[in-house]
Short mmCIF file of C-alpha atoms in Angstrom, two decimals:
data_model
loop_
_atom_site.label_atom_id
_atom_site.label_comp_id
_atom_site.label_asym_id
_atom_site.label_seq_id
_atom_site.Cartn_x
_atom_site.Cartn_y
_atom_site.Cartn_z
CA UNK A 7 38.84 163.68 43.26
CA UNK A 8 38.72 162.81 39.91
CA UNK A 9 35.45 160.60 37.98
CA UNK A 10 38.13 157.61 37.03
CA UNK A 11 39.81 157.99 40.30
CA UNK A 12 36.19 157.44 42.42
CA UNK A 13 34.94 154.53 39.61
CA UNK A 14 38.38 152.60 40.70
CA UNK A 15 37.93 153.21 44.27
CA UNK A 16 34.32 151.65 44.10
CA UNK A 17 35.66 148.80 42.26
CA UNK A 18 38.27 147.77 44.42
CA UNK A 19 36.12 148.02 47.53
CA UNK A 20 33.78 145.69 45.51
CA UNK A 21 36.73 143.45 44.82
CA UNK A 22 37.20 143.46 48.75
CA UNK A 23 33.71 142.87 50.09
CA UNK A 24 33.46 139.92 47.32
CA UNK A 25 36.91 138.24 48.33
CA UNK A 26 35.61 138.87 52.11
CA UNK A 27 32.35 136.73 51.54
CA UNK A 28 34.23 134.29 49.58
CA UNK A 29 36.16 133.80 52.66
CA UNK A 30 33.44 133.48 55.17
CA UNK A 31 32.12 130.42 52.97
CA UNK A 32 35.31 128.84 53.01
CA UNK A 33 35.43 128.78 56.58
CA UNK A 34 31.78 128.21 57.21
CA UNK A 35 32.53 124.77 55.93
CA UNK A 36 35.51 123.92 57.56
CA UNK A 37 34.97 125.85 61.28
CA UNK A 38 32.21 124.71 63.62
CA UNK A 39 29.18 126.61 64.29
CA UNK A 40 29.20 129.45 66.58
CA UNK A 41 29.60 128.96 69.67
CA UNK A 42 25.66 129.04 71.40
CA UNK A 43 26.80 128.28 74.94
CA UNK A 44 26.84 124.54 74.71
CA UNK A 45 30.37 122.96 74.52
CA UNK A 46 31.20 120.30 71.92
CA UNK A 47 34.05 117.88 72.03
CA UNK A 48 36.13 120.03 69.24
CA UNK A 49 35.34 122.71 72.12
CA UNK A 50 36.86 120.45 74.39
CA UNK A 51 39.60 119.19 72.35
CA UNK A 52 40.60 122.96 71.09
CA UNK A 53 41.04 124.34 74.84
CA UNK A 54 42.59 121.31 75.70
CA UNK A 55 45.07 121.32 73.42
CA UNK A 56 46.24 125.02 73.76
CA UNK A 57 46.12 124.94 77.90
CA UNK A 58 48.47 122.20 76.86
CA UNK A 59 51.17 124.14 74.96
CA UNK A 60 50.58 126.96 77.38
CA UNK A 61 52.16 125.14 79.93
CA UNK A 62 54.85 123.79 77.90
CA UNK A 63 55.85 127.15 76.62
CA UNK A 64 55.86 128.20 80.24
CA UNK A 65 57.75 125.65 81.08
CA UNK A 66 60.66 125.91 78.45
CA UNK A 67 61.11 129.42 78.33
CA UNK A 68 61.98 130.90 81.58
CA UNK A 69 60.97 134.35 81.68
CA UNK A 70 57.40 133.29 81.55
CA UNK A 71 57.59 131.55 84.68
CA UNK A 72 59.66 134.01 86.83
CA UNK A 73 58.18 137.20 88.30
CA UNK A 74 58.73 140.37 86.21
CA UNK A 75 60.91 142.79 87.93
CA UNK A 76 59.32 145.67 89.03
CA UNK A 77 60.93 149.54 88.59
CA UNK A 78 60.94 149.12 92.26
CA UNK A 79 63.36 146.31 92.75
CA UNK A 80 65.59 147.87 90.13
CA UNK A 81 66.52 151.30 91.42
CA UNK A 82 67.26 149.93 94.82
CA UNK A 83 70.50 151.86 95.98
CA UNK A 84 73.99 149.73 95.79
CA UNK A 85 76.54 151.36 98.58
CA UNK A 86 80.42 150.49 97.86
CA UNK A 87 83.08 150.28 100.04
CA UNK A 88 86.83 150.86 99.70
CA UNK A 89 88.69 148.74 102.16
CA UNK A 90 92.29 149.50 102.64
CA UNK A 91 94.76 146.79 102.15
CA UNK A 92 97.78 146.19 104.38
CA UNK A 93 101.39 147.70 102.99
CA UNK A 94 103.38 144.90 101.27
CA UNK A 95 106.43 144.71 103.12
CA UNK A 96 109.80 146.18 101.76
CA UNK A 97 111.56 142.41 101.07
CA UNK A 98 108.24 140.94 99.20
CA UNK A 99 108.26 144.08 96.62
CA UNK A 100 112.04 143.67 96.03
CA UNK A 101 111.82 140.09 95.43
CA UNK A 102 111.72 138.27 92.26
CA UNK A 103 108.66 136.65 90.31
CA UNK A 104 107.02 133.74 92.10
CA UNK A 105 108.41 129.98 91.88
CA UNK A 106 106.41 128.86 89.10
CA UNK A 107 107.05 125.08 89.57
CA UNK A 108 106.43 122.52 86.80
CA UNK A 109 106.41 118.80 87.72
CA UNK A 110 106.97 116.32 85.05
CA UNK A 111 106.60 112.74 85.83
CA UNK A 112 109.49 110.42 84.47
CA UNK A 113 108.14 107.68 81.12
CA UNK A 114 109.60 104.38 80.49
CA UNK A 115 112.75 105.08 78.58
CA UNK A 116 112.59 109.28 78.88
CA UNK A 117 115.67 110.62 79.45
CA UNK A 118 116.36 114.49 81.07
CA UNK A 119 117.49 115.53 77.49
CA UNK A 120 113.97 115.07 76.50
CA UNK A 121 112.33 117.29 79.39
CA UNK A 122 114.13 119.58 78.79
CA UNK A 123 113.05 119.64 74.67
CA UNK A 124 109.57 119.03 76.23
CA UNK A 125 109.55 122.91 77.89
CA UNK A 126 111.35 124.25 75.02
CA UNK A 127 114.74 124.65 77.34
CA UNK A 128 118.11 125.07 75.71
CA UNK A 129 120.54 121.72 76.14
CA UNK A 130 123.25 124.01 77.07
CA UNK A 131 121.82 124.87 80.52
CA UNK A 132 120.94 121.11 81.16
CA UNK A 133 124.59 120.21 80.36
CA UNK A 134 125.71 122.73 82.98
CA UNK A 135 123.76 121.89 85.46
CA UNK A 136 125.36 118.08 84.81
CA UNK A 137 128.95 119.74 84.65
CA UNK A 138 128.99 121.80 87.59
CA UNK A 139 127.05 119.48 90.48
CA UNK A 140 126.72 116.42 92.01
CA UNK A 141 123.73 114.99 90.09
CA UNK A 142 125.44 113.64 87.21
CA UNK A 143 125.03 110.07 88.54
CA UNK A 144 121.02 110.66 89.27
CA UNK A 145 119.81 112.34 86.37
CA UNK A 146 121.80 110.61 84.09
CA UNK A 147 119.75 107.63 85.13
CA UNK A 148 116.23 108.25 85.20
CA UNK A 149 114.00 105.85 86.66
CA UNK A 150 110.29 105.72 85.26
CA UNK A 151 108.05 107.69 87.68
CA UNK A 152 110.55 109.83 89.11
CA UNK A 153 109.01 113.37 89.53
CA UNK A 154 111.30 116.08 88.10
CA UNK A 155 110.86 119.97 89.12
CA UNK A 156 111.42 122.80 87.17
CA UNK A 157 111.18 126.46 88.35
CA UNK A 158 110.56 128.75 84.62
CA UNK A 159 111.03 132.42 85.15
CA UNK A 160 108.83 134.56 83.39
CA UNK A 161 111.19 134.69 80.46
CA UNK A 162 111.25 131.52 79.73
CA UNK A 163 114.56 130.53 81.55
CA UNK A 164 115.49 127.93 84.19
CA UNK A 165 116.10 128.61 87.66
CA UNK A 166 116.16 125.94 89.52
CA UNK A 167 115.83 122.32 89.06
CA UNK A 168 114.75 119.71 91.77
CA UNK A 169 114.71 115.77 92.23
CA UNK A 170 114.02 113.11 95.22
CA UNK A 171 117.53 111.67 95.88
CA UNK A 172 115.84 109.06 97.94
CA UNK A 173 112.46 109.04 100.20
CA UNK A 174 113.82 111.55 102.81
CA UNK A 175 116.44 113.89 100.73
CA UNK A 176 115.57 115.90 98.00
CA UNK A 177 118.41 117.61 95.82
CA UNK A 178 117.40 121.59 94.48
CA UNK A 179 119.87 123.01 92.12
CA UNK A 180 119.47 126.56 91.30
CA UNK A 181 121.40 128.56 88.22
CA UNK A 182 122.51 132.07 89.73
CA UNK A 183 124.58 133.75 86.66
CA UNK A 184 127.24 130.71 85.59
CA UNK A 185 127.22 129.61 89.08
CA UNK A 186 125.34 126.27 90.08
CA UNK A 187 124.17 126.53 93.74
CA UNK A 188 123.24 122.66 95.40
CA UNK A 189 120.76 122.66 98.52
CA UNK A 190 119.95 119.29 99.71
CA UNK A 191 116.51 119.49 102.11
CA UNK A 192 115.70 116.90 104.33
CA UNK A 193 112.39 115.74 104.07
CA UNK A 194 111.00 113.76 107.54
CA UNK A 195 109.05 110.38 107.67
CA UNK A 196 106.94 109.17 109.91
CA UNK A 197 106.43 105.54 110.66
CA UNK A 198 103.23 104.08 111.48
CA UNK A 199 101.88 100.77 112.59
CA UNK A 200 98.52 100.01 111.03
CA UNK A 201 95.92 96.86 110.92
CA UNK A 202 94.40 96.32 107.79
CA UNK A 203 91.59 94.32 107.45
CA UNK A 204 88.46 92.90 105.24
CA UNK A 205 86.89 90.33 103.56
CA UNK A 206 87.87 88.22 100.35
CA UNK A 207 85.00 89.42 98.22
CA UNK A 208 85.65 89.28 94.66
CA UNK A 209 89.34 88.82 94.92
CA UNK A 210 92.03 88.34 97.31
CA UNK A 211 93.81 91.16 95.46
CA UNK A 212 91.73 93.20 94.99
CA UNK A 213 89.67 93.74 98.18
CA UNK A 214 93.15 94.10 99.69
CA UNK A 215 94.90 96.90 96.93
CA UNK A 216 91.25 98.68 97.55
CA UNK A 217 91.87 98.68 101.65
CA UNK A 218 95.57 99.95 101.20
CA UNK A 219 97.72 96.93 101.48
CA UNK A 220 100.63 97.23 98.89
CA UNK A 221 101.10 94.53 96.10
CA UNK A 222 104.43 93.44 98.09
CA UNK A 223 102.34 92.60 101.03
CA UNK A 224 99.92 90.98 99.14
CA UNK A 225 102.24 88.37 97.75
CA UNK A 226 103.90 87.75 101.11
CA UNK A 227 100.46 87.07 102.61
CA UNK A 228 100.29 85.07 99.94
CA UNK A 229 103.68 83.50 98.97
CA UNK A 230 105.63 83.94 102.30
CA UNK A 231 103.19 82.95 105.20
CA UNK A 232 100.13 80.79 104.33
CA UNK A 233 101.05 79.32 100.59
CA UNK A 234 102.06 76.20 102.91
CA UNK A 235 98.34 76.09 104.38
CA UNK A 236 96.02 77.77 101.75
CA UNK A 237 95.65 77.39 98.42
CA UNK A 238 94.04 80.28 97.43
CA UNK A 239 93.00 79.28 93.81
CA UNK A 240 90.69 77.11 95.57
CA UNK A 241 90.20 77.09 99.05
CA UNK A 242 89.35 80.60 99.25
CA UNK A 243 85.52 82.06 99.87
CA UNK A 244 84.09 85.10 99.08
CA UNK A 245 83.95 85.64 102.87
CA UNK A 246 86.65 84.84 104.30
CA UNK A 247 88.39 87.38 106.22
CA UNK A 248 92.06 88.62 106.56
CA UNK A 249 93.70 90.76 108.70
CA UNK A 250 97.45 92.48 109.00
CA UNK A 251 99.39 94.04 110.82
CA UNK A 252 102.23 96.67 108.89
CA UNK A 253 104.36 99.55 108.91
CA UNK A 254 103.40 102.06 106.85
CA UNK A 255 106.03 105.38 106.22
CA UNK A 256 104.22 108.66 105.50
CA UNK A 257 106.05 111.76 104.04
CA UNK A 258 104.29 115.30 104.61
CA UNK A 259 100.35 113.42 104.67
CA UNK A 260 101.57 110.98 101.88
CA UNK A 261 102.22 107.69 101.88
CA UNK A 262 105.30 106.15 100.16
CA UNK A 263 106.33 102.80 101.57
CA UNK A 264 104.51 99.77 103.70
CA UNK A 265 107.06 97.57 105.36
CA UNK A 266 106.66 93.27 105.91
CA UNK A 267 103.97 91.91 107.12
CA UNK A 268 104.57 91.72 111.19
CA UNK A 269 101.31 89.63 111.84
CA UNK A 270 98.50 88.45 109.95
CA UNK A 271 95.65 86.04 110.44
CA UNK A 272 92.87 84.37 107.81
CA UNK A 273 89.90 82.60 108.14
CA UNK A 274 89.10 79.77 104.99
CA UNK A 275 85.87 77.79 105.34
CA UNK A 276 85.80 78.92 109.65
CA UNK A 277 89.60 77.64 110.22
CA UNK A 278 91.65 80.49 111.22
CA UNK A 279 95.28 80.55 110.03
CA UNK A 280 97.95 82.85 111.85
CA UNK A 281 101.06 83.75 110.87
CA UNK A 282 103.91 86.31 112.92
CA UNK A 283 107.63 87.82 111.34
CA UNK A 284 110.18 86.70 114.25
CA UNK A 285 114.02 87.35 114.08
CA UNK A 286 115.78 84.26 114.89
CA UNK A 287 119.39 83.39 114.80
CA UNK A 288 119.83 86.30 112.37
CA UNK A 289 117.06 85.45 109.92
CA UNK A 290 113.17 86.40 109.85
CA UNK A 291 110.91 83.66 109.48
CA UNK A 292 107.26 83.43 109.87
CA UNK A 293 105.80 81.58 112.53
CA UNK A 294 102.86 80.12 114.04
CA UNK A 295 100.81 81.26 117.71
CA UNK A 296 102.68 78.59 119.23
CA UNK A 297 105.90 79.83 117.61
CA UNK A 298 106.26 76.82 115.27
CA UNK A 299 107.67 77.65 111.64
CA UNK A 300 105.15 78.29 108.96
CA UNK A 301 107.62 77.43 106.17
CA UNK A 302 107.40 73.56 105.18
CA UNK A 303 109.61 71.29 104.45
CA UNK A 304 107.33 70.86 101.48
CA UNK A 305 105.31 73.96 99.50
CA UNK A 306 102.13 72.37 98.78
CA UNK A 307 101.82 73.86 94.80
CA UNK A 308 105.34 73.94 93.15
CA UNK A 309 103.13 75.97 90.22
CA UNK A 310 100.95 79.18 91.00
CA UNK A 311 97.70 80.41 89.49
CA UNK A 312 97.07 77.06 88.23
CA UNK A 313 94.22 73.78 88.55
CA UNK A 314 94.59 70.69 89.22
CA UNK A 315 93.43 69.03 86.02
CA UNK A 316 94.25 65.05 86.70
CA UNK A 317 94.46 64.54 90.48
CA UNK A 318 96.47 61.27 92.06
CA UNK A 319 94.55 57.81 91.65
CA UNK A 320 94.98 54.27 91.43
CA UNK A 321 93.94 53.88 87.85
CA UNK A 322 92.58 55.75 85.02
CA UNK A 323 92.64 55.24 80.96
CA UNK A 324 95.28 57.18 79.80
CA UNK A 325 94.57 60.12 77.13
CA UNK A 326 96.89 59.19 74.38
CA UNK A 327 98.10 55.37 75.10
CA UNK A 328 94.34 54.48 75.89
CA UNK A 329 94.84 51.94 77.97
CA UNK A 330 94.02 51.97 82.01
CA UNK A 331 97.21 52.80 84.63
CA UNK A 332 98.03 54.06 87.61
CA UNK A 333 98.24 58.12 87.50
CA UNK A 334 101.04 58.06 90.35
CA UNK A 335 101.27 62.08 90.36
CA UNK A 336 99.28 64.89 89.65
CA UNK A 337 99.04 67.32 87.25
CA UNK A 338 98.46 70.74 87.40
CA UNK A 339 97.11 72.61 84.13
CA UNK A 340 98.89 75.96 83.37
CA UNK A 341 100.15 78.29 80.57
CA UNK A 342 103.03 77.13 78.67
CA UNK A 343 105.76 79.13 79.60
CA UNK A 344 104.70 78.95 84.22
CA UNK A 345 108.06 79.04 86.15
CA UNK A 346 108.02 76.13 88.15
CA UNK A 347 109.54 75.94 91.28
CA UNK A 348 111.67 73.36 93.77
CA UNK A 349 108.98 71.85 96.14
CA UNK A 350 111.82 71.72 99.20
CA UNK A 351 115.93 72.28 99.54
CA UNK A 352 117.68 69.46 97.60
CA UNK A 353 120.05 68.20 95.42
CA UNK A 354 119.61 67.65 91.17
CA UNK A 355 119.23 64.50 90.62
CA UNK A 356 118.08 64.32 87.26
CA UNK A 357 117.95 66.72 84.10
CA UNK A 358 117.11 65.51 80.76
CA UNK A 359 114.67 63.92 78.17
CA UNK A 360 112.49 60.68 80.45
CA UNK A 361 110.29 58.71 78.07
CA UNK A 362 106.85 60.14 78.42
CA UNK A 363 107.55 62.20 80.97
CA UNK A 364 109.15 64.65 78.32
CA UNK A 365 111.92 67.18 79.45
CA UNK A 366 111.97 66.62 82.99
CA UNK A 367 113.52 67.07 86.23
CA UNK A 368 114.04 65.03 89.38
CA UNK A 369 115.26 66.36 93.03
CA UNK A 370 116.28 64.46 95.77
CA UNK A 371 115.53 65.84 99.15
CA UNK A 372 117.14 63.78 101.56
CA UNK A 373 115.65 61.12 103.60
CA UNK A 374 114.02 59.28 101.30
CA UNK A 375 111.89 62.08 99.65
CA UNK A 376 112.57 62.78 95.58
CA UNK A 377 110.45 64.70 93.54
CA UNK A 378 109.82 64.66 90.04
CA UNK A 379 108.96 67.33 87.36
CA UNK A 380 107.58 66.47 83.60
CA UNK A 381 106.38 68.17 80.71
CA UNK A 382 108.74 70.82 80.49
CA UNK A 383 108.71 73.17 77.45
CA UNK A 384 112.50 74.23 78.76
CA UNK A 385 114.66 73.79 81.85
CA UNK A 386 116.18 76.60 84.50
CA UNK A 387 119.45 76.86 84.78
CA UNK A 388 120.51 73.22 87.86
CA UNK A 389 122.95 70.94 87.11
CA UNK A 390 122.53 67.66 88.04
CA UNK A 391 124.50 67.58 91.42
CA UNK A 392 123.75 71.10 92.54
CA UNK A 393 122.23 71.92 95.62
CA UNK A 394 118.97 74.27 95.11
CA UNK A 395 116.93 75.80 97.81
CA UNK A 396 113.19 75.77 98.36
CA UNK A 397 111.44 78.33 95.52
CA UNK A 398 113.86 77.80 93.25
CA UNK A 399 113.35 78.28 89.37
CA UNK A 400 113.69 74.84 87.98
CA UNK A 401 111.83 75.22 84.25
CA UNK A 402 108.72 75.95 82.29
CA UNK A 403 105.10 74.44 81.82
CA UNK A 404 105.03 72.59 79.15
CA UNK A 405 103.32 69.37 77.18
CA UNK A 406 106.40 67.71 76.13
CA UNK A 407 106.51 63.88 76.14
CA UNK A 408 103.10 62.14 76.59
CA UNK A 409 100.86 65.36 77.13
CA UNK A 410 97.37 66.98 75.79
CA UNK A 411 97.95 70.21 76.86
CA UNK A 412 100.85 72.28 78.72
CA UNK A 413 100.63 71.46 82.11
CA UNK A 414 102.88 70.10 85.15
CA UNK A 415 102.95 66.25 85.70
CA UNK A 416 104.31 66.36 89.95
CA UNK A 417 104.90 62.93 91.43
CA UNK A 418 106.15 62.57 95.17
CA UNK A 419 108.13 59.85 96.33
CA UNK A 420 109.14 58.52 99.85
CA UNK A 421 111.78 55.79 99.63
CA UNK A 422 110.49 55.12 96.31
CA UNK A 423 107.03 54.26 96.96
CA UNK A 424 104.39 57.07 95.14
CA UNK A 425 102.36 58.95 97.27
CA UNK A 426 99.79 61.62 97.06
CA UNK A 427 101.65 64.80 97.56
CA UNK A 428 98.36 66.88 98.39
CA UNK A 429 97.42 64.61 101.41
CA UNK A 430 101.33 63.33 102.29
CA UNK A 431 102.11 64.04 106.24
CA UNK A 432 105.35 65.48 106.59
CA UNK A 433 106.64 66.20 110.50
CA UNK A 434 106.05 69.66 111.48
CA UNK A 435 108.90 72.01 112.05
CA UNK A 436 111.03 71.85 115.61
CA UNK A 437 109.25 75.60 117.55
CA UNK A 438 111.31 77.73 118.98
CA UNK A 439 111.96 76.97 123.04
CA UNK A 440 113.11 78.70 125.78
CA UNK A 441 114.52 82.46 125.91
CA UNK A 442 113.64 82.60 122.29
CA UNK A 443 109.78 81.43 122.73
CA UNK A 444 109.35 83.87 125.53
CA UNK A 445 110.88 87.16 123.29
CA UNK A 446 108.14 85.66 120.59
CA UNK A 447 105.33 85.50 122.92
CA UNK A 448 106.06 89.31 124.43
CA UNK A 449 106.60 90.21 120.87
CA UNK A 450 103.09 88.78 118.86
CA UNK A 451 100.78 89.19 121.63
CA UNK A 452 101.24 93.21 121.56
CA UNK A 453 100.09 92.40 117.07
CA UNK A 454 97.52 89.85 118.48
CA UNK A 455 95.96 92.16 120.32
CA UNK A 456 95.29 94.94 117.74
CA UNK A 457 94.30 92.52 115.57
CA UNK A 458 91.36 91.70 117.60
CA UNK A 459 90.50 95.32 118.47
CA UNK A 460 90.02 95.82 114.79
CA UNK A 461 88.19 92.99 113.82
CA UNK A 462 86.38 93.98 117.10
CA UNK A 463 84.77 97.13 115.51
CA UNK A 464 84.74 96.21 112.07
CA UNK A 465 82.57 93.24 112.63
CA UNK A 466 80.73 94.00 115.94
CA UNK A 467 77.44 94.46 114.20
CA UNK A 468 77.66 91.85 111.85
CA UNK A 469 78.25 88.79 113.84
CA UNK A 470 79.24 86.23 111.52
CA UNK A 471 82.42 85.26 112.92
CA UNK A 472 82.48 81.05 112.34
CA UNK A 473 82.58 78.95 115.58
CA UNK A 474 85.67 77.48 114.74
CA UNK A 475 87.46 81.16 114.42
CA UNK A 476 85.44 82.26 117.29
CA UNK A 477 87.26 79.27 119.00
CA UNK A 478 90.32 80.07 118.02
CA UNK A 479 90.38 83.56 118.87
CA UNK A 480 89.51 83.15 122.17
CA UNK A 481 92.22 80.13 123.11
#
């Protein structure tokens, strides 16, 4: 080696032995002392901290926490075995590609033109399919919800097209060249006789949609069989209990229908209310245990899902004259816009504009009974002189005349004298009697009975039955 070559060797080792004892300073000021066997708390603190993110990083990642495969465990043999499948028969490898079924579900206003744009298929198949079958009529009518089937080849074309004619038929029509082939299959129902039953919880509705009653069953519980005894905007608890007896009709483990109500019983405030569909003289009616009618001469609310706002009293300072009267009626507080109904079967007596009263109506019932209707915002469609039945439409909620706020001013009359027509005593109903009462006896105390073998099990560990229902049941 060269002299300048050694003389710039030696300097840069001095360069490095110089910049090495530099360093050491550096950290002699900023490290601790070496360690002499005695731990200090930045000992501590130091093997704290990285037995710390040890364990995190062992956590986290998860190779560090799982056993490293040995050479062992990898070269352990793997056997395979060839099982032989059975021959597919002659007809299955001559057939066509599988169905290949697409369901679309009818919308509000769709028509079949617009399925078919929906899976790309040509109008001039759909119009052949109308042309050459018996479907016109259906499909030309869609009704929202309808289920619609169509069978796409792999090519993209249509080969068959199915509907539900009604709850047991449905209608497949398949395209074979320019012919259209119709096969109508029969699809079975079953019909089966359930009890449903629960409490009121929440809501009346809603504890019942949940336990599979159907909204038409709903409002004849409602509506139909105890509106005359119950008013269930306000007389209804959280635990009171209902319980019915229906038909429901099953298709292949579905269920598509739930018939009337054939029996049903309720229990407000520990008074239990029963109610039973029985045929008579051509019509079915709901009746009591003791095979009285349930239906009133009188409904009790001639407004639903309302309040009473103002109820009947002697006197009371009026809200706009100011001064104290009689309130001869009582009003029930609603929406503008409520259908209001006829409170019993009568005859229009009066249709028109009444003072402060506003657009109202008044119906005479026969007897001595009239009722009257104020505060319209618009009438139904009576004539004064036409004969109405019980339900019917007569006009809207409104606050015409001497009125706050929309609501219903109802005022019940016998022989012209006012009278409270929440607490009014009208004569029950004439009951069924002889050959008749028997057929209803034979015929309720079969839904009677599964009634209480329901309510039986459902409540036999939770005994809260009231004493009045417990009463009841048992006479």
């Amino acid at each position: 080696m060269s002299l300048p070559e050694s003389r710039s060797g030696r300097r840069a080792r001095l360069d490095k032995l110089r910049e090495a004892a530099l360093h050491r300073k550096v950290l002699a000021k900023h490290l601790p002392a070496a360690f002499n066997g005695r731990w200090t708390r930045r000992h501590w603190a130091h093997a704290s901290l990285f037995a710390t993110l040890g364990a995190l990083v062992a956590a986290i990642v998860p190779g560090f926490s799982n056993p490293v495969a040995t050479q062992a465990s990898l070269a352990v043999p793997r056997t395979t075995l060839a099982l032989a499948l059975p021959a597919l028969p002659l007809a299955k490898r001559r057939a066509p590609a599988g169905d290949n079924w697409q369901l679309l579900t009818v919308q509000p206003g769709q028509t079949l033109g617009a399925l078919f744009e929906q899976l790309d298929l040509p109008s001039a198949t759909m119009h052949k399919l109308l042309e050459k079958s018996n479907a016109r009529s259906t499909l030309a009518r869609l009704r929202p919800g309808a289920e619609i089937g169509f069978d796409i080849g792999a090519d993209g074309t249509l080969r068959s097209l199915r509907y539900d004619r009604d709850d047991t038929h449905r209608v497949e029509l398949s395209l074979v060249g320019d012919e259209v082939r119709e096969r109508v299959i029969e699809r079975p129902t079953t019909t089966r006789t359930v009890v449903i039953s629960g409490e009121v919880g929440r809501s009346l509705f809603w504890s019942a949609r949940r336990q599979g009653l159907s909204g038409k069953a709903i409002r004849q519980l409602t509506d139909d069989i105890f509106k005359y005894d119950i008013d269930f905007n306000e007389d209804v608890a959280a635990s009171d209990r209902y319980s019915v007896v229906v038909d429901q009709v099953w298709r292949e483990g579905e269920l598509i229908g739930t018939g009337d109500i054939q029996a049903a019983t309720f229990t407000a405030h520990g008074k239990l209310y029963s109610g039973f569909r029985f045929e008579h003289d051509g019509k079915a009616e709901y009746f009591t245990a003791d095979g009285r009618p349930l239906k009133k001469a009188f409904i009790r609310m001639p407004v639903q899902y309302t309040r009473i706002s103002s109820g009947f009293s002697g006197a009371r300072k009026h809200p706009i004259l100011g001064r104290t009267r009689a309130h001869q009626g009582v009003d029930f507080a609603a929406r503008s816009g409520t259908p209001i109904m006829a409170a019993g079967n009568a005859r229009v007596a009066f249709v028109g504009w009444k003072g402060g009263y506003g657009r109202t109506v008044i119906l005479d019932h026969g007897r001595g009974y009239t009722t009257l209707y104020g505060h319209m915002s618009r009438f139904g469609k009576e004539r004064v002189g036409q004969r109405i039945a019980q339900g019917a439409l007569i006009g809207y909620v409104g606050m015409t005349g001497l009125a706050t706020g929309p609501h219903l001013h109802y005022e019940f009359r016998v022989n012209g004298v006012h009278r409270n027509p929440l607490a009014v005593t009208m004569p029950p109903p004439e009951p069924l009697r002889g050959a008749a009462l028997a057929q209803f006896r034979a015929q309720t105390g079969k839904a009677l009975a599964q009634i209480r073998k329901v309510e039986d099990v459902i409540y036999a560990d939770a005994d809260t039955t009231p004493p009045k229902a417990k009463a009841a049941r048992k006479g």
